[in-house]
PDB file of C-alpha atoms and ligand atoms in Angstrom:
ATOM      1  CA  MET M 192     175.769  97.646  71.855  1.00 57.00           C
ATOM      2  CA  GLN M 193     173.391  99.334  74.299  1.00 63.00           C
ATOM      3  CA  VAL M 194     172.753  98.284  77.931  1.00 65.00           C
ATOM      4  CA  PRO M 195     169.171  97.959  78.705  1.00 61.00           C
ATOM      5  CA  HIS M 196     168.428 100.871  80.954  1.00 84.00           C
ATOM      6  CA  LYS M 197     165.891 100.860  83.791  1.00 92.00           C
ATOM      7  CA  GLU M 198     165.057 104.250  85.670  1.00 94.00           C
ATOM      8  CA  HIS M 199     162.953 104.628  88.712  1.00 96.00           C
ATOM      9  CA  LEU M 200     161.887 107.862  90.504  1.00 96.00           C
ATOM     10  CA  TYR M 201     161.024 107.236  94.021  1.00 97.00           C
ATOM     11  CA  LYS M 202     159.407 109.850  96.360  1.00 96.00           C
ATOM     12  CA  LEU M 203     160.601 108.766 100.003  1.00 97.00           C
ATOM     13  CA  LEU M 204     159.269 110.458 103.187  1.00 95.00           C
ATOM     14  CA  VAL M 205     161.411 111.191 106.154  1.00 95.00           C
ATOM     15  CA  ILE M 206     159.308 111.665 109.294  1.00 95.00           C
ATOM     16  CA  GLY M 207     159.516 111.594 113.061  1.00 95.00           C
ATOM     17  CA  ASP M 208     159.517 114.095 115.923  1.00 95.00           C
ATOM     18  CA  LEU M 209     161.102 117.526 115.991  1.00 92.00           C
ATOM     19  CA  GLY M 210     164.892 117.333 116.422  1.00 93.00           C
ATOM     20  CA  VAL M 211     165.487 113.706 115.980  1.00 96.00           C
ATOM     21  CA  GLY M 212     167.815 114.508 112.983  1.00 95.00           C
ATOM     22  CA  LYS M 213     165.639 114.243 109.906  1.00 94.00           C
ATOM     23  CA  THR M 214     167.116 117.223 108.058  1.00 92.00           C
ATOM     24  CA  SER M 215     170.675 115.958 109.140  1.00 94.00           C
ATOM     25  CA  ILE M 216     170.329 112.581 107.739  1.00 96.00           C
ATOM     26  CA  ILE M 217     169.133 113.913 104.327  1.00 94.00           C
ATOM     27  CA  LYS M 218     171.836 116.539 104.287  1.00 92.00           C
ATOM     28  CA  ARG M 219     174.659 113.761 105.017  1.00 95.00           C
ATOM     29  CA  TYR M 220     173.045 111.520 102.571  1.00 95.00           C
ATOM     30  CA  VAL M 221     172.761 114.053  99.663  1.00 92.00           C
ATOM     31  CA  HIS M 222     175.356 116.690 100.349  1.00 87.00           C
ATOM     32  CA  GLN M 223     177.812 114.786 102.570  1.00 86.00           C
ATOM     33  CA  ASN M 224     178.143 117.087 105.198  1.00 84.00           C
ATOM     34  CA  PHE M 225     176.714 117.800 108.759  1.00 83.00           C
ATOM     35  CA  SER M 226     176.198 120.914 110.736  1.00 77.00           C
ATOM     36  CA  SER M 227     175.476 121.130 114.367  1.00 71.00           C
ATOM     37  CA  HIS M 228     173.741 124.316 114.015  1.00 64.00           C
ATOM     38  CA  TYR M 229     170.189 123.908 114.698  1.00 55.00           C
ATOM     39  CA  ARG M 230     167.677 125.226 112.339  1.00 58.00           C
ATOM     40  CA  ALA M 231     164.038 123.897 112.107  1.00 56.00           C
ATOM     41  CA  THR M 232     162.712 123.215 108.798  1.00 56.00           C
ATOM     42  CA  ILE M 233     160.232 125.580 107.602  1.00 55.00           C
ATOM     43  CA  GLY M 234     158.327 125.132 104.271  1.00 58.00           C
ATOM     44  CA  VAL M 235     158.590 122.160 102.027  1.00 59.00           C
ATOM     45  CA  ASP M 236     161.943 120.705 101.191  1.00 74.00           C
ATOM     46  CA  PHE M 237     163.258 118.152  98.956  1.00 78.00           C
ATOM     47  CA  ALA M 238     166.721 116.652  98.011  1.00 89.00           C
ATOM     48  CA  LEU M 239     167.515 114.503  95.008  1.00 92.00           C
ATOM     49  CA  LYS M 240     169.939 111.515  95.536  1.00 95.00           C
ATOM     50  CA  VAL M 241     170.952 109.362  92.287  1.00 95.00           C
ATOM     51  CA  LEU M 242     171.925 105.677  92.790  1.00 95.00           C
ATOM     52  CA  HIS M 243     173.577 103.566  90.336  1.00 94.00           C
ATOM     53  CA  TRP M 244     171.920 100.408  91.590  1.00 95.00           C
ATOM     54  CA  ASP M 245     173.469  98.041  89.056  1.00 93.00           C
ATOM     55  CA  PRO M 246     174.837  98.414  85.678  1.00 91.00           C
ATOM     56  CA  GLU M 247     171.506  98.885  84.168  1.00 92.00           C
ATOM     57  CA  THR M 248     169.194 100.437  86.659  1.00 94.00           C
ATOM     58  CA  VAL M 249     169.429 103.978  87.947  1.00 95.00           C
ATOM     59  CA  VAL M 250     167.224 105.104  90.981  1.00 96.00           C
ATOM     60  CA  ARG M 251     166.536 108.566  91.637  1.00 96.00           C
ATOM     61  CA  LEU M 252     165.477 109.321  95.227  1.00 96.00           C
ATOM     62  CA  GLN M 253     163.241 112.217  95.981  1.00 95.00           C
ATOM     63  CA  LEU M 254     163.689 112.665  99.664  1.00 94.00           C
ATOM     64  CA  TRP M 255     160.979 114.771 101.439  1.00 92.00           C
ATOM     65  CA  ASP M 256     161.840 116.671 104.504  1.00 89.00           C
ATOM     66  CA  ILE M 257     159.107 117.272 106.940  1.00 80.00           C
ATOM     67  CA  ALA M 258     158.024 121.076 106.835  1.00 69.00           C
ATOM     68  CA  GLY M 259     157.756 122.165 110.433  1.00 74.00           C
ATOM     69  CA  GLN M 260     154.522 120.353 110.947  1.00 78.00           C
ATOM     70  CA  GLU M 261     156.054 117.552 112.863  1.00 81.00           C
ATOM     71  CA  ARG M 262     155.111 119.424 115.843  1.00 78.00           C
ATOM     72  CA  PHE M 263     151.705 117.994 115.434  1.00 77.00           C
ATOM     73  CA  GLY M 264     152.565 114.550 115.166  1.00 74.00           C
ATOM     74  CA  ASN M 265     150.827 114.038 111.711  1.00 76.00           C
ATOM     75  CA  MET M 266     150.923 115.075 108.126  1.00 80.00           C
ATOM     76  CA  THR M 267     148.272 115.639 105.431  1.00 82.00           C
ATOM     77  CA  ARG M 268     147.472 113.062 102.882  1.00 85.00           C
ATOM     78  CA  VAL M 269     148.667 115.508 100.393  1.00 86.00           C
ATOM     79  CA  TYR M 270     152.163 115.572 101.745  1.00 86.00           C
ATOM     80  CA  TYR M 271     152.170 111.612 101.750  1.00 91.00           C
ATOM     81  CA  ARG M 272     150.754 111.284  98.277  1.00 92.00           C
ATOM     82  CA  GLU M 273     152.530 109.046  95.829  1.00 94.00           C
ATOM     83  CA  ALA M 274     155.468 108.107  98.340  1.00 96.00           C
ATOM     84  CA  MET M 275     157.001 104.801  97.489  1.00 96.00           C
ATOM     85  CA  GLY M 276     158.822 104.446 100.931  1.00 97.00           C
ATOM     86  CA  ALA M 277     159.619 106.048 104.096  1.00 98.00           C
ATOM     87  CA  PHE M 278     162.242 106.446 106.833  1.00 98.00           C
ATOM     88  CA  ILE M 279     160.880 107.018 110.521  1.00 98.00           C
ATOM     89  CA  VAL M 280     163.389 108.615 112.693  1.00 97.00           C
ATOM     90  CA  PHE M 281     163.785 108.720 116.356  1.00 96.00           C
ATOM     91  CA  ASP M 282     166.534 109.953 118.719  1.00 95.00           C
ATOM     92  CA  VAL M 283     168.316 107.113 120.776  1.00 93.00           C
ATOM     93  CA  THR M 284     168.745 109.717 123.500  1.00 92.00           C
ATOM     94  CA  ARG M 285     165.084 110.688 123.918  1.00 93.00           C
ATOM     95  CA  PRO M 286     162.608 107.869 124.540  1.00 90.00           C
ATOM     96  CA  ALA M 287     159.694 110.133 124.019  1.00 94.00           C
ATOM     97  CA  THR M 288     160.694 110.212 120.361  1.00 94.00           C
ATOM     98  CA  PHE M 289     160.742 106.196 120.004  1.00 93.00           C
ATOM     99  CA  GLU M 290     157.223 106.246 121.669  1.00 94.00           C
ATOM    100  CA  ALA M 291     156.193 108.496 118.841  1.00 95.00           C
ATOM    101  CA  VAL M 292     157.351 106.100 116.314  1.00 96.00           C
ATOM    102  CA  THR M 293     154.202 104.049 116.314  1.00 96.00           C
ATOM    103  CA  LYS M 294     152.036 107.335 115.956  1.00 96.00           C
ATOM    104  CA  TRP M 295     154.000 108.237 112.755  1.00 95.00           C
ATOM    105  CA  LYS M 296     153.615 104.656 111.449  1.00 97.00           C
ATOM    106  CA  ASN M 297     149.989 104.623 112.094  1.00 96.00           C
ATOM    107  CA  ASP M 298     149.466 108.078 110.672  1.00 94.00           C
ATOM    108  CA  LEU M 299     151.566 107.035 107.478  1.00 95.00           C
ATOM    109  CA  ASP M 300     149.441 103.863 106.993  1.00 96.00           C
ATOM    110  CA  SER M 301     146.235 105.333 107.508  1.00 95.00           C
ATOM    111  CA  LYS M 302     146.788 108.024 104.894  1.00 94.00           C
ATOM    112  CA  LEU M 303     149.007 106.118 102.031  1.00 95.00           C
ATOM    113  CA  SER M 304     149.280 102.625 100.595  1.00 93.00           C
ATOM    114  CA  LEU M 305     150.877 101.632  97.337  1.00 91.00           C
ATOM    115  CA  PRO M 306     148.711 101.561  93.919  1.00 88.00           C
ATOM    116  CA  ASN M 307     148.415  97.704  94.614  1.00 89.00           C
ATOM    117  CA  GLY M 308     146.869  98.714  98.038  1.00 90.00           C
ATOM    118  CA  LYS M 309     149.896  97.159 100.143  1.00 92.00           C
ATOM    119  CA  PRO M 310     151.356  99.487 102.749  1.00 93.00           C
ATOM    120  CA  VAL M 311     154.665 101.378 101.549  1.00 96.00           C
ATOM    121  CA  SER M 312     158.075 100.015 102.788  1.00 97.00           C
ATOM    122  CA  VAL M 313     159.365 101.916 105.815  1.00 98.00           C
ATOM    123  CA  VAL M 314     162.741 101.555 107.580  1.00 98.00           C
ATOM    124  CA  LEU M 315     163.207 102.635 111.204  1.00 98.00           C
ATOM    125  CA  LEU M 316     166.179 104.755 112.123  1.00 97.00           C
ATOM    126  CA  ALA M 317     167.521 104.885 115.437  1.00 96.00           C
ATOM    127  CA  ASN M 318     169.563 108.116 115.097  1.00 97.00           C
ATOM    128  CA  LYS M 319     172.283 109.734 117.142  1.00 96.00           C
ATOM    129  CA  CYS M 320     173.829 106.555 118.041  1.00 94.00           C
ATOM    130  CA  ASP M 321     177.246 108.338 118.454  1.00 95.00           C
ATOM    131  CA  GLN M 322     175.572 109.819 121.690  1.00 93.00           C
ATOM    132  CA  GLY M 323     174.681 106.893 123.662  1.00 78.00           C
ATOM    133  CA  LYS M 324     171.952 104.202 123.188  1.00 66.00           C
ATOM    134  CA  ASP M 325     169.762 104.489 126.253  1.00 63.00           C
ATOM    135  CA  VAL M 326     166.551 103.688 124.225  1.00 62.00           C
ATOM    136  CA  LEU M 327     167.941 100.804 122.510  1.00 67.00           C
ATOM    137  CA  MET M 328     169.643  99.418 125.642  1.00 61.00           C
ATOM    138  CA  ASN M 329     166.085  99.497 127.252  1.00 61.00           C
ATOM    139  CA  ASN M 330     164.595  97.771 124.238  1.00 62.00           C
ATOM    140  CA  GLY M 331     167.603  95.296 123.712  1.00 58.00           C
ATOM    141  CA  LEU M 332     166.914  92.521 121.278  1.00 60.00           C
ATOM    142  CA  LYS M 333     163.213  93.688 121.167  1.00 86.00           C
ATOM    143  CA  MET M 334     163.995  95.925 118.260  1.00 89.00           C
ATOM    144  CA  ASP M 335     163.608  93.205 115.690  1.00 89.00           C
ATOM    145  CA  GLN M 336     160.281  91.929 117.249  1.00 91.00           C
ATOM    146  CA  PHE M 337     158.995  95.465 117.262  1.00 93.00           C
ATOM    147  CA  CYS M 338     159.982  96.062 113.616  1.00 95.00           C
ATOM    148  CA  LYS M 339     157.958  92.722 112.821  1.00 95.00           C
ATOM    149  CA  GLU M 340     154.979  93.793 114.802  1.00 95.00           C
ATOM    150  CA  HIS M 341     154.761  97.173 113.525  1.00 96.00           C
ATOM    151  CA  GLY M 342     155.544  96.418 109.919  1.00 97.00           C
ATOM    152  CA  PHE M 343     158.934  98.088 109.540  1.00 98.00           C
ATOM    153  CA  VAL M 344     160.996  96.140 106.820  1.00 97.00           C
ATOM    154  CA  GLY M 345     164.128  96.827 109.006  1.00 96.00           C
ATOM    155  CA  TRP M 346     165.859  99.186 111.490  1.00 96.00           C
ATOM    156  CA  PHE M 347     169.223 100.668 111.600  1.00 95.00           C
ATOM    157  CA  GLU M 348     171.260 102.602 114.171  1.00 94.00           C
ATOM    158  CA  THR M 349     172.442 105.651 112.485  1.00 97.00           C
ATOM    159  CA  SER M 350     174.335 108.798 113.013  1.00 97.00           C
ATOM    160  CA  ALA M 351     174.177 111.812 110.732  1.00 97.00           C
ATOM    161  CA  LYS M 352     177.065 113.322 112.605  1.00 97.00           C
ATOM    162  CA  GLU M 353     179.611 110.267 112.138  1.00 97.00           C
ATOM    163  CA  ASN M 354     177.899 109.008 108.994  1.00 97.00           C
ATOM    164  CA  ILE M 355     176.992 105.510 110.325  1.00 97.00           C
ATOM    165  CA  ASN M 356     174.530 103.302 108.436  1.00 97.00           C
ATOM    166  CA  ILE M 357     172.643 105.979 106.325  1.00 98.00           C
ATOM    167  CA  ASP M 358     173.797 104.556 102.985  1.00 98.00           C
ATOM    168  CA  GLU M 359     172.973 101.091 104.139  1.00 98.00           C
ATOM    169  CA  ALA M 360     169.430 102.050 105.593  1.00 98.00           C
ATOM    170  CA  SER M 361     168.667 103.623 102.037  1.00 98.00           C
ATOM    171  CA  ARG M 362     169.985 100.374 100.469  1.00 98.00           C
ATOM    172  CA  CYS M 363     167.539  98.434 102.382  1.00 98.00           C
ATOM    173  CA  LEU M 364     164.593 100.636 101.656  1.00 98.00           C
ATOM    174  CA  VAL M 365     165.329 100.666  98.056  1.00 98.00           C
ATOM    175  CA  LYS M 366     165.894  96.906  97.677  1.00 98.00           C
ATOM    176  CA  HIS M 367     162.381  96.391  99.245  1.00 97.00           C
ATOM    177  CA  ILE M 368     160.611  98.979  97.113  1.00 96.00           C
ATOM    178  CA  LEU M 369     162.056  97.577  93.979  1.00 95.00           C
ATOM    179  CA  ALA M 370     160.961  94.279  95.124  1.00 93.00           C
ATOM    180  CA  SER M 371     157.439  95.237  96.036  1.00 88.00           C
ATOM    181  CA  GLU M 372     156.946  96.789  92.407  1.00 79.00           C
TER     182      GLU M 372
HETATM  183  P1  LIG O 169     164.872 117.408 112.710  1.00 86.50           P
HETATM  184  O1  LIG O 169     164.227 118.427 113.209  1.00 86.50           O
HETATM  185  O2  LIG O 169     164.528 116.082 112.746  1.00 86.50           O
HETATM  186  O3  LIG O 169     165.024 117.936 111.100  1.00 86.50           O
HETATM  187  O4  LIG O 169     166.435 117.349 113.307  1.00 86.50           O
HETATM  188  P2  LIG O 169     167.816 118.240 112.779  1.00 86.50           P
HETATM  189  O5  LIG O 169     168.271 117.406 111.616  1.00 86.50           O
HETATM  190  O6  LIG O 169     167.476 119.554 112.716  1.00 86.50           O
HETATM  191  O7  LIG O 169     168.687 117.879 113.933  1.00 86.50           O
HETATM  192  C1  LIG O 169     168.468 118.437 115.304  1.00 86.50           C
HETATM  193  C2  LIG O 169     169.757 118.543 116.043  1.00 86.50           C
HETATM  194  O8  LIG O 169     170.233 117.121 116.366  1.00 86.50           O
HETATM  195  C3  LIG O 169     170.805 119.379 115.311  1.00 86.50           C
HETATM  196  O9  LIG O 169     171.448 120.122 116.521  1.00 86.50           O
HETATM  197  C4  LIG O 169     171.834 118.305 114.781  1.00 86.50           C
HETATM  198  O10 LIG O 169     172.852 118.794 114.792  1.00 86.50           O
HETATM  199  C5  LIG O 169     171.626 117.126 115.740  1.00 86.50           C
HETATM  200  N1  LIG O 169     172.022 116.017 115.095  1.00 86.50           N
HETATM  201  C6  LIG O 169     171.321 115.324 114.081  1.00 86.50           C
HETATM  202  N2  LIG O 169     171.742 114.013 113.956  1.00 86.50           N
HETATM  203  C7  LIG O 169     172.732 113.734 114.668  1.00 86.50           C
HETATM  204  C8  LIG O 169     173.564 112.753 115.060  1.00 86.50           C
HETATM  205  O11 LIG O 169     173.553 111.805 114.262  1.00 86.50           O
HETATM  206  N3  LIG O 169     174.321 112.744 115.992  1.00 86.50           N
HETATM  207  C9  LIG O 169     174.354 113.809 116.927  1.00 86.50           C
HETATM  208  N4  LIG O 169     175.217 114.040 117.909  1.00 86.50           N
HETATM  209  N5  LIG O 169     173.607 115.101 116.789  1.00 86.50           N
HETATM  210  C10 LIG O 169     172.718 115.019 115.681  1.00 86.50           C
HETATM  211 MG1  LIG O 170     164.261 119.323 110.173  1.00 86.50          MG
END
């Protein structure tokens, strides 16, 4: 007997300021490794992750790494096109990268929406949580409120270095995407 089979392919964006750990998060999630050697991404790069979501559902995630243009604080419509969800990343040790989060969210929402007109699901990642939590401490319990106000479906403290919460954050995003289809 054949098990009913559902397959989904989702383009996911990983955006946020330079150096917050976008490439490291993708590497950790897809290739299970981490390098402290810094290399700015040049050119469009994407990686594929396959999730066996449940016995009858396979989810393929195409993770789009930003291509160096994050210096300008926005991306082109072409880059965002047909994405089903996004991670917006900031670095908990650098407050300015948190301030940039709303700018990234506005840029995304102004250039991309789902075929049904709704905004795409976005999860906020407070990365480098292995390094201290200055930014989060200053915001305290207000992170939940911040997410509600700015339309994030959730937020996670992550570390690409220590492999903290990356799988969880991805499951949260995929769950919301599946529910929004
Ligand atoms: P991107 O510009 O957003 O793609 O950032 P990268 O992934 O290139 O990371 C920038 C720097 O931060 C690199 O030196 C990484 O090794 C470092 N980094 C990334 N994630 C973490 C993390 O979770 N913890 C720590 N301690 N360093 C990180
Ligand atoms: Mg990068």
